[in-house]
Coordinates of C-alpha atoms and ligand atoms in Angstrom, one line a residue:
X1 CA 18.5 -223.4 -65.0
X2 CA 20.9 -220.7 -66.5
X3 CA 21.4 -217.8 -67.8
X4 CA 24.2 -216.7 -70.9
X5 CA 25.6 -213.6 -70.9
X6 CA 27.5 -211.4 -73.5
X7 CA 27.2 -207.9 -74.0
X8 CA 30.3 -206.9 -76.6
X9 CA 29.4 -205.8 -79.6
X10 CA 31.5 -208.0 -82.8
X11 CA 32.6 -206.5 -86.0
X12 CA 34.5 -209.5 -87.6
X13 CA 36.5 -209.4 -91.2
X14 CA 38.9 -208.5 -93.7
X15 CA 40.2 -205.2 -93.8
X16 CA 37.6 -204.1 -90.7
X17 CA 40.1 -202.3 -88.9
X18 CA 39.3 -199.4 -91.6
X19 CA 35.5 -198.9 -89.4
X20 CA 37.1 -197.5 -86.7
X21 CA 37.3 -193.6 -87.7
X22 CA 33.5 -194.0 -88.0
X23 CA 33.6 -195.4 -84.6
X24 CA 35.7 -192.4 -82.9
X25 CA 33.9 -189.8 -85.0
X26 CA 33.6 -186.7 -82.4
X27 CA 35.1 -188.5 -79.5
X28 CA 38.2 -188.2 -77.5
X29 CA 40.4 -191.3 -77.3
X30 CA 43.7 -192.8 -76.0
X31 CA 45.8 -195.9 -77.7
X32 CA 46.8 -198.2 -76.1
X33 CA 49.8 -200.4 -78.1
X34 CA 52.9 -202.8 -78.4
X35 CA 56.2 -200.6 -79.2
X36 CA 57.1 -202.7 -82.1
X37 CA 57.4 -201.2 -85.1
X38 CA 54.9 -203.7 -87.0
X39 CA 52.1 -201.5 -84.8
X40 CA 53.1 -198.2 -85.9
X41 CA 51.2 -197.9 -88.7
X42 CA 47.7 -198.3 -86.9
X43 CA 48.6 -195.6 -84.9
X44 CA 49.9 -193.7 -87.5
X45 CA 45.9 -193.9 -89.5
X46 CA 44.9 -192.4 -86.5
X47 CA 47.2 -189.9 -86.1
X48 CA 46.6 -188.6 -89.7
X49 CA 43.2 -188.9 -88.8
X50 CA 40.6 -185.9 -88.7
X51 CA 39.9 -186.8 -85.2
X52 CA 43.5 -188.1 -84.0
X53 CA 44.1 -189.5 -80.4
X54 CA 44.9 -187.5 -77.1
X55 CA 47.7 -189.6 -76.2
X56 CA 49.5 -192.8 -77.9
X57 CA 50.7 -195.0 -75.4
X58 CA 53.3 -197.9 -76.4
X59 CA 54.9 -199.0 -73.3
X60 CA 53.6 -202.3 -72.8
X61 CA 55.3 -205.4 -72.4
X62 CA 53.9 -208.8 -72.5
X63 CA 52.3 -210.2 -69.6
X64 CA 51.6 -206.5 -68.1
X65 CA 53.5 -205.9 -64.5
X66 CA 51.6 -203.8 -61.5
X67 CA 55.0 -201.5 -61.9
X68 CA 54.8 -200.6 -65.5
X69 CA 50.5 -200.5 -65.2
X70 CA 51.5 -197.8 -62.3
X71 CA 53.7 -195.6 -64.6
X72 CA 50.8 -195.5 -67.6
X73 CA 48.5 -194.5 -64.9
X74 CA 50.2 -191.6 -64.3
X75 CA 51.0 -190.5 -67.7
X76 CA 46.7 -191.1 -68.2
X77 CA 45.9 -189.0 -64.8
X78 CA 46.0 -185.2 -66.5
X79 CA 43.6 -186.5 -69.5
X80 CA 41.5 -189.4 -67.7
X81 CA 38.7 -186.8 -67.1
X82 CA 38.4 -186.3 -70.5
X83 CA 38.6 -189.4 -72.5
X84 CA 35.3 -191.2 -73.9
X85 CA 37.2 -194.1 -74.9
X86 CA 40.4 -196.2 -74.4
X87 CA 41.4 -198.0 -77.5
X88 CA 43.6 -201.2 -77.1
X89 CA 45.7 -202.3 -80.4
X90 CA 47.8 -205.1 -79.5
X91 CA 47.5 -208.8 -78.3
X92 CA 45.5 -209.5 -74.5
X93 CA 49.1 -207.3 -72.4
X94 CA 47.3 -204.7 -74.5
X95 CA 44.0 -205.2 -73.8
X96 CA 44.3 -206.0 -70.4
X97 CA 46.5 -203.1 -70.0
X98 CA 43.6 -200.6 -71.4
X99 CA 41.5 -202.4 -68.5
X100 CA 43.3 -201.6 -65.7
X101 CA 43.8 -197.7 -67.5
X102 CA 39.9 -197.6 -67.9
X103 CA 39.0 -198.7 -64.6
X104 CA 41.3 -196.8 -62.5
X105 CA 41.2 -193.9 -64.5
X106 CA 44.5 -192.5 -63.5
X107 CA 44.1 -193.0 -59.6
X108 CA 47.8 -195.0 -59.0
X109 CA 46.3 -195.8 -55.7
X110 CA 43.3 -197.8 -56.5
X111 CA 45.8 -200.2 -58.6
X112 CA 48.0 -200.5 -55.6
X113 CA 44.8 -201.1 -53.4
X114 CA 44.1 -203.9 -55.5
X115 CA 47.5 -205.6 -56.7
X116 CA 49.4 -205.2 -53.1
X117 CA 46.9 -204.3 -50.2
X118 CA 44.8 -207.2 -51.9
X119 CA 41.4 -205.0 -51.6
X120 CA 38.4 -205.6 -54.0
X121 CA 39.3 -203.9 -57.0
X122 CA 37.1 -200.0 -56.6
X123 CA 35.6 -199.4 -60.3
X124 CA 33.2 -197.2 -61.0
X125 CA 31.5 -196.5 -64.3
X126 CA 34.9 -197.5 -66.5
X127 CA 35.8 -195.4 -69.4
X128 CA 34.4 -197.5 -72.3
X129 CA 37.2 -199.9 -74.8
X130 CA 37.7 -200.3 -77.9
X131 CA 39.5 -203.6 -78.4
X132 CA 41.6 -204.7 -81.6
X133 CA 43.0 -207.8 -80.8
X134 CA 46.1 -208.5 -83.0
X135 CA 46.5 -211.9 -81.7
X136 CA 44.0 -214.5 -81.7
X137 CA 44.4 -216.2 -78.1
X138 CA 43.3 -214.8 -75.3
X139 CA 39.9 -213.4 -76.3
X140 CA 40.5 -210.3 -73.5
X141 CA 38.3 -208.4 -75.8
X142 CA 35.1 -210.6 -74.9
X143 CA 35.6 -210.7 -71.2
X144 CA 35.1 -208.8 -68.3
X145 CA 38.5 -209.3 -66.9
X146 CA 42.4 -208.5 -67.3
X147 CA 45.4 -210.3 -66.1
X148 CA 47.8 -208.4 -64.1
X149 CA 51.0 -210.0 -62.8
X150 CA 52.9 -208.8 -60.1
X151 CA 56.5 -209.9 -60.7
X152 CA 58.1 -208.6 -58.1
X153 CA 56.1 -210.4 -55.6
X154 CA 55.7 -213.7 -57.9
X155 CA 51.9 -212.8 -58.2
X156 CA 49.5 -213.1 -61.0
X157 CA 45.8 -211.1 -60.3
X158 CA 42.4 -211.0 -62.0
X159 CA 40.7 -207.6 -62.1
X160 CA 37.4 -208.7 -62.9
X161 CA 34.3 -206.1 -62.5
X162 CA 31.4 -206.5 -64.8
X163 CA 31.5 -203.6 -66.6
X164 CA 35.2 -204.3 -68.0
X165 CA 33.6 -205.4 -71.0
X166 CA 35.1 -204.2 -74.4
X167 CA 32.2 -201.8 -75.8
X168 CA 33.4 -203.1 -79.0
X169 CA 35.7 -205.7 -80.6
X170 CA 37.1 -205.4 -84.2
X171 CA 38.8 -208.3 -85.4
X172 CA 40.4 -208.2 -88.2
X173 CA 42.2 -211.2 -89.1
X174 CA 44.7 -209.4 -91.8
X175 CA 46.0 -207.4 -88.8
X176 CA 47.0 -211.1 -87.6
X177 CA 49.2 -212.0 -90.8
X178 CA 51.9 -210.9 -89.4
X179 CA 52.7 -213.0 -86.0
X180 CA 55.2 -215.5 -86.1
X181 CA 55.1 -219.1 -86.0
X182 CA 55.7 -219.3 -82.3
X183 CA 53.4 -216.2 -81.3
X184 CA 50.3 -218.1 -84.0
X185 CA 51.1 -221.5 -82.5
X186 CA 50.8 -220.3 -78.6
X187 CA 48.2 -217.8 -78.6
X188 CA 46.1 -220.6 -80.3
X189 CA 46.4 -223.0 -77.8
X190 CA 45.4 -220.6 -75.8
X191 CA 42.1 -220.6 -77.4
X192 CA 41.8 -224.2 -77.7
X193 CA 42.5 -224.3 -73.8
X194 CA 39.9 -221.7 -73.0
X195 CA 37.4 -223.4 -75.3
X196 CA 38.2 -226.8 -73.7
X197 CA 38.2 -225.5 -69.9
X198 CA 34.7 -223.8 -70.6
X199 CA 33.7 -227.3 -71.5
X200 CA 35.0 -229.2 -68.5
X201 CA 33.7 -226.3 -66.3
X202 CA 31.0 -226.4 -63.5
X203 CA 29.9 -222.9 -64.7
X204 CA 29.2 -224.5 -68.4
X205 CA 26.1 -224.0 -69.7
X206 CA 24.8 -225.1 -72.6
X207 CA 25.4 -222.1 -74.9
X208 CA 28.8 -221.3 -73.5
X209 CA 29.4 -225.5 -74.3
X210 CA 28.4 -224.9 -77.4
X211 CA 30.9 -222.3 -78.5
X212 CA 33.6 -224.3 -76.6
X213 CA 32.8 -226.9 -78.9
X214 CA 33.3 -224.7 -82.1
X215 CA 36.0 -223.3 -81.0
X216 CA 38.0 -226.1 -80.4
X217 CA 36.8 -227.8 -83.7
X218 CA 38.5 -224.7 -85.5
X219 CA 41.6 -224.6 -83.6
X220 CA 42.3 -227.8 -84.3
X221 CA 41.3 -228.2 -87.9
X222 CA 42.8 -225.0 -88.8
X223 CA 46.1 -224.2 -86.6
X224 CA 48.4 -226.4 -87.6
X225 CA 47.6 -225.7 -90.9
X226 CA 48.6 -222.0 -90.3
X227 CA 51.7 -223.2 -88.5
X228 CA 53.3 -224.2 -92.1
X229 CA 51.5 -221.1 -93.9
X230 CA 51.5 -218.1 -92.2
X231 CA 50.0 -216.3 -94.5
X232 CA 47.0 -218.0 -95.2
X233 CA 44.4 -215.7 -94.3
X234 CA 41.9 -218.0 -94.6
X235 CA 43.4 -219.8 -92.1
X236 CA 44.0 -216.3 -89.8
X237 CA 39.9 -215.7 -90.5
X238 CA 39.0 -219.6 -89.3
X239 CA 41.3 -219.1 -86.0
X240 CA 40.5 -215.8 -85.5
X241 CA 36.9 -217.0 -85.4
X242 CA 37.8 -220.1 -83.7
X243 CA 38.8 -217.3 -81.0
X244 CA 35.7 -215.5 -80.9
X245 CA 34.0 -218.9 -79.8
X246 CA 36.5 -219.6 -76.8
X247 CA 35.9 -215.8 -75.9
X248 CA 31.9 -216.2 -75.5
X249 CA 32.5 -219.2 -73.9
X250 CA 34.8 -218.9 -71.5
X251 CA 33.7 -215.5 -71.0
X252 CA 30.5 -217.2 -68.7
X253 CA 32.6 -220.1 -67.3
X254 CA 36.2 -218.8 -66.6
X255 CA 39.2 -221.1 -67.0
X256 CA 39.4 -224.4 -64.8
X257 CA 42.5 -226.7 -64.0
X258 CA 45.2 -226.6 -67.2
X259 CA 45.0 -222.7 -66.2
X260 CA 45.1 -223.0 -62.4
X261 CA 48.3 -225.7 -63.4
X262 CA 49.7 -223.2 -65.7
X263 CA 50.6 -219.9 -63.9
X264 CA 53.4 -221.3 -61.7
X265 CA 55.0 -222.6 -65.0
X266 CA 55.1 -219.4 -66.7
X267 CA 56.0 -217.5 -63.7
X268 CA 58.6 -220.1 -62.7
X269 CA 60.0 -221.3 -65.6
X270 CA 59.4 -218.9 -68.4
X271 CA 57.1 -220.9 -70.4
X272 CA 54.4 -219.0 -72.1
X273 CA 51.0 -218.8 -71.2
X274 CA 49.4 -220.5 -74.3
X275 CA 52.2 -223.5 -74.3
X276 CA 51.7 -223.4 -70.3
X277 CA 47.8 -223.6 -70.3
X278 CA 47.5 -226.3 -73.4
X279 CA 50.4 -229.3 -72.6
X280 CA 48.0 -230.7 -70.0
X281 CA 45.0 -230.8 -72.1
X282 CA 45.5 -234.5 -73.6
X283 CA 45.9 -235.7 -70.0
X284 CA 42.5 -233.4 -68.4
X285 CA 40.7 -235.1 -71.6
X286 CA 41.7 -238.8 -70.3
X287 CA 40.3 -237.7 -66.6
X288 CA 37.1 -236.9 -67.6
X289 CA 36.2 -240.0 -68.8
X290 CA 33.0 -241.4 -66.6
X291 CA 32.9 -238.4 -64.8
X292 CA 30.1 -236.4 -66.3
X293 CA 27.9 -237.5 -69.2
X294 CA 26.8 -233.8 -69.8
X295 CA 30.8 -232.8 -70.3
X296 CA 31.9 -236.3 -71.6
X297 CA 29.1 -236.0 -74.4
X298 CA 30.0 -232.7 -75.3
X299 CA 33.7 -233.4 -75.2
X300 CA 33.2 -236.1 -77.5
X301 CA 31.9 -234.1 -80.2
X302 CA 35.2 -232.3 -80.5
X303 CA 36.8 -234.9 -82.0
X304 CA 33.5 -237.1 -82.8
X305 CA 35.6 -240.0 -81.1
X306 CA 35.8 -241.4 -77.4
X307 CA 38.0 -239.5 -74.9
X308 CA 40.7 -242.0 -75.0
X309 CA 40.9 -241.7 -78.7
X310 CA 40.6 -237.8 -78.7
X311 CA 43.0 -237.7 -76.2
X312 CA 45.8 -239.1 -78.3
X313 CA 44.3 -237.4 -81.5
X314 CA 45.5 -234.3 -79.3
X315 CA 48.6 -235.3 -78.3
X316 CA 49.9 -236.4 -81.8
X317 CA 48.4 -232.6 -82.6
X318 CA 50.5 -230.9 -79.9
X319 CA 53.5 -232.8 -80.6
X320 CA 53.0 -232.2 -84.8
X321 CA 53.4 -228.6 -83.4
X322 CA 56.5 -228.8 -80.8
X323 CA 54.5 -228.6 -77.4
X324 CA 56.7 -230.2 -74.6
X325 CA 54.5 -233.0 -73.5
X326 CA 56.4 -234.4 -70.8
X327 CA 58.2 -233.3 -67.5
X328 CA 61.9 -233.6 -68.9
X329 CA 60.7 -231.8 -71.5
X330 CA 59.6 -229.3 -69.5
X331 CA 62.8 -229.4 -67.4
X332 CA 60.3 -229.6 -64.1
X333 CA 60.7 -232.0 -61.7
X334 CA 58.2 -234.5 -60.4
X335 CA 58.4 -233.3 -56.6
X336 CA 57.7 -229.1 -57.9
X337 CA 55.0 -231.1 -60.4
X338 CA 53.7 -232.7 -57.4
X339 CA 53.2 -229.4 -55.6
X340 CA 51.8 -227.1 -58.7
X341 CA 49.0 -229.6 -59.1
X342 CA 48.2 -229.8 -55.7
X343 CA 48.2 -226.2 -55.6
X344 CA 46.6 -226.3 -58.7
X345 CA 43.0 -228.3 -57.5
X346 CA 43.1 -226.0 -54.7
X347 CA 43.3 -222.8 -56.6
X348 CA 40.4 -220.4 -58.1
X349 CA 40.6 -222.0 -61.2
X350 CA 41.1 -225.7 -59.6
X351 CA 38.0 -225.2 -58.3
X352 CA 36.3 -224.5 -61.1
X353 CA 37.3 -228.1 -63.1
X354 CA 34.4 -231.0 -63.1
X355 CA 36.8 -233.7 -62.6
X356 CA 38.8 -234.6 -59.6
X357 CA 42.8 -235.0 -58.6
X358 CA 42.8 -239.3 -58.7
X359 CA 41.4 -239.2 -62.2
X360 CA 43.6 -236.3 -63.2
X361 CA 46.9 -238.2 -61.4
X362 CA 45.5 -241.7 -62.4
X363 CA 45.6 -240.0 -66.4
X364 CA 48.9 -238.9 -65.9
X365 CA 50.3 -241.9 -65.2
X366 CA 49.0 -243.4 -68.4
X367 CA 50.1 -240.4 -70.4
X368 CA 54.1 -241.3 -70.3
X369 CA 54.4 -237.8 -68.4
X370 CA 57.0 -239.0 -66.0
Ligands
NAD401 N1 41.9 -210.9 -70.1 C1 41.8 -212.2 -70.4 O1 40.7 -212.7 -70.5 C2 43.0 -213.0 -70.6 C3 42.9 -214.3 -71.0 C4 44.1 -215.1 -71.2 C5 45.3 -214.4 -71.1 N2 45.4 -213.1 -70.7 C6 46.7 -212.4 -70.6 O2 47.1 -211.9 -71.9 C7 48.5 -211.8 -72.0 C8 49.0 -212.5 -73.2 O3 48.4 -211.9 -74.3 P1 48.8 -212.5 -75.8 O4 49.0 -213.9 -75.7 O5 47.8 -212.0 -76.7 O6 50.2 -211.8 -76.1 P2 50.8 -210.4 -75.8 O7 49.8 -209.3 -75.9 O8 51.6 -210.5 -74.5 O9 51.8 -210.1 -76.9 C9 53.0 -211.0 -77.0 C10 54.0 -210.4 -78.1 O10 53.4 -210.5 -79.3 C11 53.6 -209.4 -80.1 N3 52.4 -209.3 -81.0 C12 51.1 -209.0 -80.7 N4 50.4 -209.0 -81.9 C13 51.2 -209.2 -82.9 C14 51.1 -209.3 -84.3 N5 49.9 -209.2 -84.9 N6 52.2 -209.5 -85.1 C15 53.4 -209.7 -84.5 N7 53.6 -209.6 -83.2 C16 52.5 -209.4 -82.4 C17 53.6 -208.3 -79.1 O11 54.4 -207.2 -79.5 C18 54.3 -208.9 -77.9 O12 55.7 -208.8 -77.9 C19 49.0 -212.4 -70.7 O13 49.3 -211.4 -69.7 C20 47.9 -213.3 -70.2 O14 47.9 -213.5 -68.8 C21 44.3 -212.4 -70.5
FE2_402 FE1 44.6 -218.4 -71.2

């Protein structure tokens, strides 16, 4: 028994960014975007536009903090009434930023309610999104959910409602040509994690495994190909499709363990999210082995070899592409490892991973971690 669902509606390709005047036609919009210049001139189509937007808002930083949301939601409060859409152009910061502005709606107290007096986020009949990713990683545009860290208190939330949906995604993987090696190498881990965790997932089903499957297959056939040609867009296309997958699959199974493991090590040590969430993968792969048939099986048609072998196919990947793969490398000790993967098996996500902690240790004692 089980049940798929996914309810965004995909425009995928070259050059598709151009569809959305015909999408805004007669409505009244906000923009939500990066302040680097490379975004400008998106917003400036718009702005020349027939129909151009209400409000342009650029202050958002990467991983989006409670303080800064708090500021945009006042700037939104005097138009919020009015808007039909929020459009987000800009990597998942962006998108999860035009979350938090759609669900809230301008109210500053609702977000505090949520991020620091910890209630159940209040949203009601969302002001619909428009996402454009410009990264291909975190696949905010297919899910229901938005990350909002906390820094102040050390915090990382998930405001997750089900009708946080995008209303529509264009991905267009030209707008992607321009990210940087580092920026096209961590966001598409990122993708590789989420397709992976959906796999290893107790929510999996066999749709959801399915794109997980895909979507890994693409990462890894195509990313570190674009890693030594940036401007490949074939490449961009595969990945950016290789995206989409993770997106609809982790989109019915959430994340699991590498991401539980990986938000003390971005808060803590700085390490980004897609680096963060994808070192441990070659170690989770080892610990699934005998654990699941259903997971192993599918698992094993990533790399159409055994776990053990796939593993270390992964880990010669990672390494081609300058992940840190062991704790020096990471400059973490083994008593603060200790601890964030404790914490880790406990957490949300923890909970969500098929396997257990003695496989997962026994795995990292094989894997020359220490
Ligand atoms: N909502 C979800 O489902 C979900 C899932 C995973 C992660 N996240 C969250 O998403 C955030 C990370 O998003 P991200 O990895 O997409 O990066 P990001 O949005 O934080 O952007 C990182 C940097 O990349 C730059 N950038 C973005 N697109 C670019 C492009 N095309 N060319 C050049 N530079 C570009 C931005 O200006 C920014 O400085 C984190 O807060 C993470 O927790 C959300
Ligand atoms: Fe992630």
């Amino acid at each position: 028994m089980w049940n798929y669902y996914n309810p965004v509606d995909v425009v995928f390709g070259e050059n598709k960014f151009s569809e959305i005047h015909k999408i805004l036609e007669n409505k009244k919009y906000v923009v939500v975007t990066h302040p680097e210049e490379i975004f400008k001139k998106y917003t400036d189509q718009l702005n020349t536009s027939s129909n151009p937007p209400l409000m342009v808002m650029t202050e958002v930083q990467p991983n989006p903090d409670y303080l800064d949301i708090l500021t945009l939601l006042k700037n939104f409060a005097s138009i919020a009434k009015e808007v039909d859409h929020v459009v987000a152009i800009g990597g998942g910061s962006v998108t999860d930023t035009a979350k938090a502005l759609a669900a809230f709606k301008g109210n500053e107290n609702l977000l505090t309610d949520f991020v620091r007096n910890k209630k159940t986020p209040y949203v009601d009949d969302p002001i619909s999104i428009i996402a454009v990713p410009t990264t291909s990683g975190t696949s905010s545009e297919l899910t229901c959910w938005a990350t909002i860290w906390d820094k102040e208190k050390n915090g990382k939330l998930s405001l997750a409602h089900k009708s946080l949906y995008p209303l529509k995604a264009i991905i267009d993987p030209v707008i992607m040509l321009d990210k940087p090696k580092g920026l096209t190498i961590s966001t598409g881990l990122d993708a590789l994690s989420h397709s992976m965790e959906s796999i290893w997932n107790i929510n999996a089903n066999p749709v959801s495994a399915m794109h997980g499957i895909v979507g890994s297959q693409l990462i890894i056939e195509n990313l570190p190909l674009l890693a030594n040609d940036l401007k490949n867009i074939t490449l961009r296309s595969n990945v950016a499709r290789a995206c989409v997958h993770a997106g609809l699959a982790f989109s019915n199974t959430k994340t699991a363990i590498a991401h539980n493991i990986s938000y003390p090590i971005t808060l803590n040590y700085g390490i980004q999210h897609g680096i963060a969430c994808s070192f441990s993968l070659p170690m989770i792969l080892r610990s699934m082995l005998d654990i699941n048939d259903e997971a192993e099986n599918r698992l094993k048609m990533i790399f159409n070899d055994d776990l053990i072998s796939s593993a270390t196919k992964l880990e010669s990947i990672l390494r081609q592409l300058n992940i840190p793969l062991n704790l020096n490398e990471l400059k973490i000790n083994k008593d603060e490892w200790n601890k964030i993967v404790g914490d880790a098996f406990m957490g949300e996500r923890g909970k969500n991973f098929l396997g257990n902690k003695n496989a997962f240790d026994k795995a990292v004692d094989e894997s020359n971690f220490f």
